[in-house]
GROMACS .gro file of C-alpha atoms in nm:
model
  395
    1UNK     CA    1   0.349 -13.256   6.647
    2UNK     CA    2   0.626 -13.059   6.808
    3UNK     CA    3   0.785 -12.985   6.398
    4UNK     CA    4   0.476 -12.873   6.344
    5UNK     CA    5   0.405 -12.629   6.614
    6UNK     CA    6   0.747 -12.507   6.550
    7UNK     CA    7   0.636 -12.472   6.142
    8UNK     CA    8   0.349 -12.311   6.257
    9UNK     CA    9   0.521 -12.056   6.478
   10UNK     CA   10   0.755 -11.957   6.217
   11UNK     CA   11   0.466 -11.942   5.948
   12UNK     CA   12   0.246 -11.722   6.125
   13UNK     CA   13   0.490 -11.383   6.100
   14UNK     CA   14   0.498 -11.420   5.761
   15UNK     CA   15   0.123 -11.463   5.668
   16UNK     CA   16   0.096 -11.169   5.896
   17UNK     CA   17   0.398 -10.972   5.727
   18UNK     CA   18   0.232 -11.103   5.398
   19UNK     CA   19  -0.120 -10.995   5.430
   20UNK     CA   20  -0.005 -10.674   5.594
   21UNK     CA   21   0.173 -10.625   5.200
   22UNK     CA   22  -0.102 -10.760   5.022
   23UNK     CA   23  -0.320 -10.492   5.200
   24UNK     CA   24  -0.066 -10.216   5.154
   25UNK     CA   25  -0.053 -10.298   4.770
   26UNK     CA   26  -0.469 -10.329   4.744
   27UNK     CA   27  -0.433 -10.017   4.862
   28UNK     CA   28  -0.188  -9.878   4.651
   29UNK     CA   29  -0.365  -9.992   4.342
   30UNK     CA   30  -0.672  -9.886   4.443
   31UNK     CA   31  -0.535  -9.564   4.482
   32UNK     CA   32  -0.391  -9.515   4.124
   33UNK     CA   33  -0.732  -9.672   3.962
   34UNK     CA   34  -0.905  -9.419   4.116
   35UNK     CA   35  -0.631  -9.172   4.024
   36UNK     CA   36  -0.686  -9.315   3.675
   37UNK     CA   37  -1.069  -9.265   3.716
   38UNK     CA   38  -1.053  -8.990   3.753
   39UNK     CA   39  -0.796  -8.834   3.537
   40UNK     CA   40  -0.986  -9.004   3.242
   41UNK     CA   41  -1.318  -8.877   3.385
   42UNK     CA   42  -1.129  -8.562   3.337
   43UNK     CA   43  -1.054  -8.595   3.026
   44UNK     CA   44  -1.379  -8.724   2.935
   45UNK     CA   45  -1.516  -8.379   3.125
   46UNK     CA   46  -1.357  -8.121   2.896
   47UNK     CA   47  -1.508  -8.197   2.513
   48UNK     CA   48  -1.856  -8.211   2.735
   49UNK     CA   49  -1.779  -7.901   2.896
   50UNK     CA   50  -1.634  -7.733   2.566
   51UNK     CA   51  -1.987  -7.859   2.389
   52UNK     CA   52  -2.176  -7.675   2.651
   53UNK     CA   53  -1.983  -7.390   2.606
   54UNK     CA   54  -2.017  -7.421   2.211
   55UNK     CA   55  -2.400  -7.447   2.274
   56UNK     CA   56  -2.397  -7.112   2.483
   57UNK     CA   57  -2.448  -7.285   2.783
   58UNK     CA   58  -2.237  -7.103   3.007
   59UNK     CA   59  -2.386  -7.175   3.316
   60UNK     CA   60  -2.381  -7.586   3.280
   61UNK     CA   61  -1.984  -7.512   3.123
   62UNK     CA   62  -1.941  -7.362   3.431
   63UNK     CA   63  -2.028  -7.619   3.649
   64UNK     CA   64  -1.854  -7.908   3.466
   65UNK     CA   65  -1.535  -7.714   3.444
   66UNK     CA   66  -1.527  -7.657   3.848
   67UNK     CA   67  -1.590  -8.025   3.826
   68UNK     CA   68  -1.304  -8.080   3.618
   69UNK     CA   69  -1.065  -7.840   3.730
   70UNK     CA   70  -1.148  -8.013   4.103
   71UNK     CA   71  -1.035  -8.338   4.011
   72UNK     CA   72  -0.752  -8.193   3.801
   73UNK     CA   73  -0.671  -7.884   3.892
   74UNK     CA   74  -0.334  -7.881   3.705
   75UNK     CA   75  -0.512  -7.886   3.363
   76UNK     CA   76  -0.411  -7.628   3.127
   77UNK     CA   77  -0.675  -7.664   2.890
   78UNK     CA   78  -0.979  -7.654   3.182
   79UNK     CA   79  -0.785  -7.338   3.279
   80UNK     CA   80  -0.843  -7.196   2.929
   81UNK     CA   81  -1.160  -7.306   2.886
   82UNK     CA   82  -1.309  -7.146   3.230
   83UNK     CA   83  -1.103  -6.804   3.084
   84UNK     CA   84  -1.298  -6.804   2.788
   85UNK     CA   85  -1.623  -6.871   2.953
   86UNK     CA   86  -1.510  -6.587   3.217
   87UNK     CA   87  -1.438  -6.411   2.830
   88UNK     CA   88  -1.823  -6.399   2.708
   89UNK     CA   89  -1.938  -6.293   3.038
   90UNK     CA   90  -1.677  -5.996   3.006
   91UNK     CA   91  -1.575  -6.047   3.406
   92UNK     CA   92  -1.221  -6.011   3.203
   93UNK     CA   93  -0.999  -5.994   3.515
   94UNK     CA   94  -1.101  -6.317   3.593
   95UNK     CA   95  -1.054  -6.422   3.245
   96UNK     CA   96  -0.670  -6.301   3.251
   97UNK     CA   97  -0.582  -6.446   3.587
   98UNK     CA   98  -0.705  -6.745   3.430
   99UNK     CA   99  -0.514  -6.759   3.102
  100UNK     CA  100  -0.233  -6.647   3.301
  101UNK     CA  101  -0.245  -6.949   3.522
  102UNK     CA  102  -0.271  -7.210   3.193
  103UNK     CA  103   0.051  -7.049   3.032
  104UNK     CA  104   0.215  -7.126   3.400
  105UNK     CA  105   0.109  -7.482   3.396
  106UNK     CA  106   0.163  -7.530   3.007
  107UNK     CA  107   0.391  -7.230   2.878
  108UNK     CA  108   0.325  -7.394   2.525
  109UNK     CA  109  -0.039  -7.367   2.577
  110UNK     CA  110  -0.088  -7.150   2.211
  111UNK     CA  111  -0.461  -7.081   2.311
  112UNK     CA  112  -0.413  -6.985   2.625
  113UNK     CA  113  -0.145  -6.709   2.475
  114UNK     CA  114  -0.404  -6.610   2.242
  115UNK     CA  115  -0.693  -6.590   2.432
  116UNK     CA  116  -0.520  -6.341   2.693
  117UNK     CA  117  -0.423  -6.183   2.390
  118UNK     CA  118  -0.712  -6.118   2.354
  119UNK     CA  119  -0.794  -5.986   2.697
  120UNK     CA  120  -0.563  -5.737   2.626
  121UNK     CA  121  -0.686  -5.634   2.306
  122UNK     CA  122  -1.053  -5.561   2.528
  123UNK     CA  123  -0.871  -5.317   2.711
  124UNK     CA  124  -0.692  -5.159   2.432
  125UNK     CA  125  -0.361  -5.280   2.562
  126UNK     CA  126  -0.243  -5.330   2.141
  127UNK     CA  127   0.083  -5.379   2.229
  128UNK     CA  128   0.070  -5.631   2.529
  129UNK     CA  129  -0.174  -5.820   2.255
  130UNK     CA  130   0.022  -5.838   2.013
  131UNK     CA  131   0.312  -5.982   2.216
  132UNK     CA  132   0.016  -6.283   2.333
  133UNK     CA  133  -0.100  -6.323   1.942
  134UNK     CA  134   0.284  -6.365   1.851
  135UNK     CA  135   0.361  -6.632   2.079
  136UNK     CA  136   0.040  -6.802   2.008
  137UNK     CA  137   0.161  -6.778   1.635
  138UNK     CA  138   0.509  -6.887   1.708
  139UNK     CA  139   0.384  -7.187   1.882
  140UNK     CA  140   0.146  -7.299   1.663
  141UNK     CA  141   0.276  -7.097   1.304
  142UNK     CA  142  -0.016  -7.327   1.097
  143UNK     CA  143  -0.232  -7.144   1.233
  144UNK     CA  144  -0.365  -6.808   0.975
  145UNK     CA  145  -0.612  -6.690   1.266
  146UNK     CA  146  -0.295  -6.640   1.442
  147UNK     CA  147  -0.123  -6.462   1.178
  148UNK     CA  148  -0.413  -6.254   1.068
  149UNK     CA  149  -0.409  -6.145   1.474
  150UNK     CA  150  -0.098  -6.019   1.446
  151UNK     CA  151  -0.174  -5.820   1.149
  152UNK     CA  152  -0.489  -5.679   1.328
  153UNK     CA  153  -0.270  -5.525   1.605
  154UNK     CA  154  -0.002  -5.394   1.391
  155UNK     CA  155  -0.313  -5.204   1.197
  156UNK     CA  156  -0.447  -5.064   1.581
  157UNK     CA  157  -0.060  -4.968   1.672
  158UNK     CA  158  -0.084  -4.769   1.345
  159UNK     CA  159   0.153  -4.962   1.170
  160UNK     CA  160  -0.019  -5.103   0.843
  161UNK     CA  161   0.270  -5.134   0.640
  162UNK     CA  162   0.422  -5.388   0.844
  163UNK     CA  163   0.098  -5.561   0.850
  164UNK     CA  164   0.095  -5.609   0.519
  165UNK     CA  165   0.465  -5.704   0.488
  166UNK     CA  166   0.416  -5.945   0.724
  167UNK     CA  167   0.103  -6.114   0.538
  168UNK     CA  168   0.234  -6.091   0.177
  169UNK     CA  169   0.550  -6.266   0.321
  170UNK     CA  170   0.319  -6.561   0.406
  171UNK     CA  171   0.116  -6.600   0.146
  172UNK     CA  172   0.309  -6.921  -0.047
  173UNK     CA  173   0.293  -7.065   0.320
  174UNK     CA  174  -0.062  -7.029   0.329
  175UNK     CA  175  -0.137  -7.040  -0.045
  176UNK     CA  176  -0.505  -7.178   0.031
  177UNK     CA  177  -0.601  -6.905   0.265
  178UNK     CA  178  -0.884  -6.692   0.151
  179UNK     CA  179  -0.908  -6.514   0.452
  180UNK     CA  180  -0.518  -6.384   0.477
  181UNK     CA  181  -0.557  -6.238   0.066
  182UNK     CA  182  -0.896  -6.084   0.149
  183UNK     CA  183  -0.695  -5.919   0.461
  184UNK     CA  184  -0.424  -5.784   0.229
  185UNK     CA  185  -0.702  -5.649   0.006
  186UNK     CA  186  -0.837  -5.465   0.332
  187UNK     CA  187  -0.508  -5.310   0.375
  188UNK     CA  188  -0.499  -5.167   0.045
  189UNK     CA  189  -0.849  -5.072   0.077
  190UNK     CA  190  -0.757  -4.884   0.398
  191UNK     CA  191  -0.503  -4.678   0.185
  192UNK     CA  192  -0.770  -4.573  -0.144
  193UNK     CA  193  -0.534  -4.862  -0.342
  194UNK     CA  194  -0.880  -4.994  -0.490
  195UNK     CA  195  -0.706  -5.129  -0.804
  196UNK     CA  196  -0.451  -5.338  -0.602
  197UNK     CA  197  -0.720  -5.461  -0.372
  198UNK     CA  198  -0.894  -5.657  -0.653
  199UNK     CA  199  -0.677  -5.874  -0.752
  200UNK     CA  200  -0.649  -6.063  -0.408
  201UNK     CA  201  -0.997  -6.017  -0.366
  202UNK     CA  202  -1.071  -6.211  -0.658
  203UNK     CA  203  -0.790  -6.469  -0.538
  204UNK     CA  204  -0.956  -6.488  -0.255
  205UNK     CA  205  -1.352  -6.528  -0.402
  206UNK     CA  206  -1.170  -6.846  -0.608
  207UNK     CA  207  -1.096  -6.996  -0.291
  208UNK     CA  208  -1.393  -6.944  -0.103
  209UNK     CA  209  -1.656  -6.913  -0.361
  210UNK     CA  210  -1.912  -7.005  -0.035
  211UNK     CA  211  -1.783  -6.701   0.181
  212UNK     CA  212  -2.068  -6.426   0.090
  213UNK     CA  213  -1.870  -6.170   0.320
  214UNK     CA  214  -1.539  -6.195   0.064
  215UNK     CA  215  -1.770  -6.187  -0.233
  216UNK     CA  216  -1.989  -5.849  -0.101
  217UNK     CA  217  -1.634  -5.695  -0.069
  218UNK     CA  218  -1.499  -5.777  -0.402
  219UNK     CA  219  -1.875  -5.673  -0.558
  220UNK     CA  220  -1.810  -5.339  -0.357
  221UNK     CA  221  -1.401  -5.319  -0.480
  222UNK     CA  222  -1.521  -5.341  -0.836
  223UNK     CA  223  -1.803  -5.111  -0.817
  224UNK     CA  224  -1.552  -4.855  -0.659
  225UNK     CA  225  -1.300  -4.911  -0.969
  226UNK     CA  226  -1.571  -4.943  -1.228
  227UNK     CA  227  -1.628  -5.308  -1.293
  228UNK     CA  228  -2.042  -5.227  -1.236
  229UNK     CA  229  -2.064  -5.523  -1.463
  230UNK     CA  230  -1.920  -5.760  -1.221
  231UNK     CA  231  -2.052  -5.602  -0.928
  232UNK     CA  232  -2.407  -5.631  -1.054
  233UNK     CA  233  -2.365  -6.024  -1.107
  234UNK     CA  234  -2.146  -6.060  -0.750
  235UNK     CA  235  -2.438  -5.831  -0.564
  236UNK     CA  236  -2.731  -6.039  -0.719
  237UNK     CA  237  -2.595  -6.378  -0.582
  238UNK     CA  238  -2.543  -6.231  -0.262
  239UNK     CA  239  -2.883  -6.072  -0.248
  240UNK     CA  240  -3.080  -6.431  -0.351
  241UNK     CA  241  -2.924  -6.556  -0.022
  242UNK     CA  242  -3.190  -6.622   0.193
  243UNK     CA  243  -3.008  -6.467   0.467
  244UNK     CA  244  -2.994  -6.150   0.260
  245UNK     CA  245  -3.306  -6.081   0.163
  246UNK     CA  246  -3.354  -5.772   0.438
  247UNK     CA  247  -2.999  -5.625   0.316
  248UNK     CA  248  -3.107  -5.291   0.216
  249UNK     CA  249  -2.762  -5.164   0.185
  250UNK     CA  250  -2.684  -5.452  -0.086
  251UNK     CA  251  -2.984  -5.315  -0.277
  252UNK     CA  252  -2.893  -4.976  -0.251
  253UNK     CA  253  -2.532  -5.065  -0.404
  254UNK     CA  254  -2.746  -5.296  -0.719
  255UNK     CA  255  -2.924  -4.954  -0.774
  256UNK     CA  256  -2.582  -4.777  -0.770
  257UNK     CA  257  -2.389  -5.057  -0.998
  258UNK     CA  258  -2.703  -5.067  -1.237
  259UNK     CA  259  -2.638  -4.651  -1.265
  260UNK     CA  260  -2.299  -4.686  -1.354
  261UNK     CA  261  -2.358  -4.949  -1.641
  262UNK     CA  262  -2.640  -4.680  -1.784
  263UNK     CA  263  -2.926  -4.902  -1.653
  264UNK     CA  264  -3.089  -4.596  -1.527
  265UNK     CA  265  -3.423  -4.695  -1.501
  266UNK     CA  266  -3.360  -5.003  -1.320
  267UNK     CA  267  -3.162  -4.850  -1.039
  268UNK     CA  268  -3.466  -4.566  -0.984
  269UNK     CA  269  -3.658  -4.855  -0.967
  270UNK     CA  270  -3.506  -5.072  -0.722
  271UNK     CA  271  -3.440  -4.708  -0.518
  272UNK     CA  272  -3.840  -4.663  -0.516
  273UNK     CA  273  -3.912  -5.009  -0.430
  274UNK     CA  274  -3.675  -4.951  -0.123
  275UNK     CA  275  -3.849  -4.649  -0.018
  276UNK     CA  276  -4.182  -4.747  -0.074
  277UNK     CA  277  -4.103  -5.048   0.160
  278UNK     CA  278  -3.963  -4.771   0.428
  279UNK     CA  279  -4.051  -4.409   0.392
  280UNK     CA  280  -3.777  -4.336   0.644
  281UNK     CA  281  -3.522  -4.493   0.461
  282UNK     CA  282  -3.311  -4.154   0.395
  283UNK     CA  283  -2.998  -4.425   0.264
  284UNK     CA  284  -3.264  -4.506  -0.027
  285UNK     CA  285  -3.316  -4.139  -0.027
  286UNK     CA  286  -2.977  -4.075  -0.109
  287UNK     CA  287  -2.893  -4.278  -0.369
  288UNK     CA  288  -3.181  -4.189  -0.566
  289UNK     CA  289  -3.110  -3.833  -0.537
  290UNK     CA  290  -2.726  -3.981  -0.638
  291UNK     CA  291  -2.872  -4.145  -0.951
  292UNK     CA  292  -3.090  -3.851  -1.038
  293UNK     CA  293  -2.804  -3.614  -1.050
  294UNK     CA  294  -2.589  -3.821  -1.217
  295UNK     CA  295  -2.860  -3.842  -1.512
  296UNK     CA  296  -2.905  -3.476  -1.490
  297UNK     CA  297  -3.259  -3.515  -1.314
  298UNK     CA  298  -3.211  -3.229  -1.056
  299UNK     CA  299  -3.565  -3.201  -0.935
  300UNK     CA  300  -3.555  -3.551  -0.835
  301UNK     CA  301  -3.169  -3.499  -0.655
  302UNK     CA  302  -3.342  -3.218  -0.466
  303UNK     CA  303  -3.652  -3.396  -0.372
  304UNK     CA  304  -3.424  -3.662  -0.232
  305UNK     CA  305  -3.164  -3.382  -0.097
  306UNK     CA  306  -3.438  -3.275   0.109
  307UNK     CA  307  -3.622  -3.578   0.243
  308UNK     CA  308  -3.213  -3.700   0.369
  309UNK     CA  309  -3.212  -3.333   0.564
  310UNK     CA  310  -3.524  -3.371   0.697
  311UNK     CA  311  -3.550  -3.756   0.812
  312UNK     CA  312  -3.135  -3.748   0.914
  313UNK     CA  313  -3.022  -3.402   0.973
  314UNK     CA  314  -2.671  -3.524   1.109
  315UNK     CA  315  -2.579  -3.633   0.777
  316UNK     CA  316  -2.357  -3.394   0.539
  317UNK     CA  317  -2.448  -3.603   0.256
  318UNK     CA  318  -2.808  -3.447   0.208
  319UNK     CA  319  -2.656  -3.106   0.254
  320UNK     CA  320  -2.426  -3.184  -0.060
  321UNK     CA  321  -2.634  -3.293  -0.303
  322UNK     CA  322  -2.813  -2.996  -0.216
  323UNK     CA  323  -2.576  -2.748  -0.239
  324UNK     CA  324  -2.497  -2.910  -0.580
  325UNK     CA  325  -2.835  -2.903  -0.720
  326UNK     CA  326  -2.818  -2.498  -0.591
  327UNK     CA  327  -2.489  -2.426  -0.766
  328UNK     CA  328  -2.570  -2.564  -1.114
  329UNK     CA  329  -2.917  -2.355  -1.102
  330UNK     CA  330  -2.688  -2.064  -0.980
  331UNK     CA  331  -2.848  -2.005  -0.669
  332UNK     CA  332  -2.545  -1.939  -0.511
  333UNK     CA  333  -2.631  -1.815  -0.167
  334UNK     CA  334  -2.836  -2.128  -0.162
  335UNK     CA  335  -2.554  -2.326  -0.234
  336UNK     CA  336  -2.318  -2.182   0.051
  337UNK     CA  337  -2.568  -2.214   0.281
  338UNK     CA  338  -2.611  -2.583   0.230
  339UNK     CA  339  -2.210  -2.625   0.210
  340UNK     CA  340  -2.136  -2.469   0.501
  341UNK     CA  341  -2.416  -2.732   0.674
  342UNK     CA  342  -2.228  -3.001   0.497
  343UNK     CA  343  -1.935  -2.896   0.636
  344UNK     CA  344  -2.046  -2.842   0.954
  345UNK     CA  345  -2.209  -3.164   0.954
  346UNK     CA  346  -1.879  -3.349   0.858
  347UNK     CA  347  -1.612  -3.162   1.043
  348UNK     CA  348  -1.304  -3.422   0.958
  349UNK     CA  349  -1.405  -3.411   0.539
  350UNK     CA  350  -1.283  -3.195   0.265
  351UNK     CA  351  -1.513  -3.175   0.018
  352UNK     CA  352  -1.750  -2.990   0.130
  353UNK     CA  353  -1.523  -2.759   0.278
  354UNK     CA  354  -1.376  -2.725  -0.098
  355UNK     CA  355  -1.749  -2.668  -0.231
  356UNK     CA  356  -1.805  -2.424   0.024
  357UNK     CA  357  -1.472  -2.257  -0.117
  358UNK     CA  358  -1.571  -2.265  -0.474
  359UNK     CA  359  -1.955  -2.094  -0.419
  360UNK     CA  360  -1.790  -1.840  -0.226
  361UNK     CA  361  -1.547  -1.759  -0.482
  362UNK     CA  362  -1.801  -1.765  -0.765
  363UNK     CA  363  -2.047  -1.496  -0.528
  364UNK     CA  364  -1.678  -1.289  -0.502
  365UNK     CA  365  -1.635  -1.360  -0.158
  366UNK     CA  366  -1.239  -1.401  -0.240
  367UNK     CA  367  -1.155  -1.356   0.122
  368UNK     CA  368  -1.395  -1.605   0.273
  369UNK     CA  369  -1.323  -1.866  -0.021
  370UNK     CA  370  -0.929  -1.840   0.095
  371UNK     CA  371  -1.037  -1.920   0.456
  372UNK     CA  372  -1.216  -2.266   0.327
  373UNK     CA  373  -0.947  -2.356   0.073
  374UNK     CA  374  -0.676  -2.314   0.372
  375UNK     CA  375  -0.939  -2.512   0.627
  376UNK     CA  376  -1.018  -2.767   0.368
  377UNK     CA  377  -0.575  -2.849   0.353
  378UNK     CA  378  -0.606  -2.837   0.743
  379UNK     CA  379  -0.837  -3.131   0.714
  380UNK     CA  380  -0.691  -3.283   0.437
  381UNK     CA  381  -0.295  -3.203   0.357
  382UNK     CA  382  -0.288  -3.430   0.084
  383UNK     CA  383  -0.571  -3.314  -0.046
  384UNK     CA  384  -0.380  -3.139  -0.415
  385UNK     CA  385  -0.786  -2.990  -0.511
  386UNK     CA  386  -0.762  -2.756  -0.224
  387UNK     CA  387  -0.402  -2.639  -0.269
  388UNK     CA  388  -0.405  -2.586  -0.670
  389UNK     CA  389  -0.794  -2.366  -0.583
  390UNK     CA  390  -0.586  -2.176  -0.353
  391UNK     CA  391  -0.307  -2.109  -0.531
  392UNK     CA  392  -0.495  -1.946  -0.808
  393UNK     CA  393  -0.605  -1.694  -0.604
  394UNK     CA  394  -0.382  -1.655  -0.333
  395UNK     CA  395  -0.054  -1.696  -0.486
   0.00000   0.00000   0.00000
């Protein structure tokens, strides 16, 4: 009995000290289960949240990224994801301190980089962009959206020729990308280079037969460079989209393509159609007045001249195909009257400007003609029409 007692008085400490550590390590592991509960709830948080966003469900987003960024508030990506929902509600401060706060926790974060970039890019900030869309880029450089960002802010920092530089020198690297050739064609487009446009363009249909918006850009590259032929059959499969079916404007450049390739009466025919289905069309307008003159029809061109002056008097287009239709029936103070307006109308173009020049030159207005030849190079120094009317008579 006595052993015993003295077993039992030795014993008892250490069940005590014992169940005091069993208690303390319950504890602890109940602690990092519910640590791992809720990191994986987390986790398990963000594609919901992300769908909701997706779904333009900002306001249920919103909630489940508070959630999330309660239970984690370390997370990059939550941080990212409650910037871009801050994004499409344009509270853009908000936005940036958020980005900024994801690159801090994750400096390797590539859309958190990008997405401030594009903060920055809201408030015209081009260069501060830039600087986010190259370290998104140089963190993730599989990435052509990226790239193409890059590119984008070069153009806005007038600086297109390293734009395109920098894409051409990527192309092998991304030799499946439709969207980085149709960007080089841009770039050329940008600069009148029609001819070199094409050939990425069509490059770039190849690889994206499905994208309509590459294919309406090639159709409108080769009806610029004379491929009507093309253009009619790229126009008419964009056109039976269902989706397409309301694009005037695609119609208006059929009627224009089917000019070119002589198909005259099919072009004035698809130009009435349009106008019959909206009087106050004055684009349909145009282009049948375009078509008219071009088949010598100048009672039509006026007829059209006029309705484009009367339903959009802000346009110097009208005012042009007027004064054209006036010059060739030598009504020339007709014909200066509706230059001038087309020059008036367009104060940054040349054309008219050189039209204007010419009709007052043929009335024998020398002195007044010299003033539009000289405003016409203001507008446009590269402009050799202006310069070689001028020199002839004002050596």
């Amino acid at each position: 009995i006595r052993f015993a007692l003295l077993t039992a008085s030795w014993l008892l400490p250490a069940m005590i000290i014992a169940g005091c550590a069993n208690q303390s390590g319950y504890a602890s592991n109940r602690k990092h289960a519910d640590e791992r509960y809720h990191k994986m709830r987390g986790q398990l948080m963000l594609p919901l949240a992300t769908q909701q966003f997706e779904a333009g469900d900002l306001a249920q987003a919103h909630r489940t990224v508070n959630e999330a960024l309660q239970i984690n508030p370390q997370s990059g990506p939550f941080h990212v994801l409650a910037g871009r929902i801050a994004l499409e509600r344009n509270r853009l401060e908000l936005a940036h301190r958020l980005f900024n706060k994801a690159t801090e926790l994750d400096k390797n974060l590539a859309k958190a980089h990008y997405y401030k970039g594009l903060v920055y890019q809201r408030w015209n900030q081009f260069s501060e962009a830039m600087g986010c869309y190259q370290r998104a880029y140089n963190l993730k450089p599989d990435r052509p959206g990226y790239l193409l960002t890059i590119g984008e802010m070069l153009v806005a920092l007038d600086r297109p020729a390293e734009a395109l530089e920098l894409f051409k020198s990527k192309l092998t690297y991304f030799a499946n990308n439709a969207g980085l050739r149709s960007a080089i064609a841009q770039l050329y487009i940008m600069h009148g280079d029609h001819h070199s446009a094409l050939g990425y363009l069509r490059e770039a249909n190849l690889l994206a037969p499905q994208d309509m918006h590459i294919r309406e850009i090639l159709a409108m590259t080769q009806l610029e460079v004379g491929q009507a032929d093309l253009a009619i059959r790229n126009l008419r499969s964009i056109i039976a989209q269902t989706d397409n079916h309301q694009r005037t404007d695609l119609e208006r450049s059929l009627a224009r393509a089917y000019a070119q390739t002589g198909r005259i009466t099919d072009a004035r025919s698809l130009c009435q159609r349009l106008i019959r289905k909206d009087r106050a069309d004055h684009q349909a307008w145009l282009t049948l007045g375009e078509i008219a003159w071009s088949g010598g029809d100048t009672a039509t061109a006026l007829h059209a001249a006029k309705r484009v002056i009367e339903l959009a008097p802000n346009n110097h287009d009208g005012y042009l195909l007027a004064g054209m239709v006036w010059h060739k029936r030598d009504q020339i103070h007709k014909a200066i009257e509706m230059f001038n307006a087309a020059a008036t109308a367009a104060p940054t173009k040349s054309t008219a400007v050189i039209l204007h020049g010419i009709a007052l030159e043929r009335s024998g207005n020398i002195k007044e003609a010299v003033t539009a030849y000289k405003e016409a190079i203001r507008r446009h120094p590269q402009d050799n029409r202006a310069r070689e009317l001028l020199a002839k008579i004002h050596p």
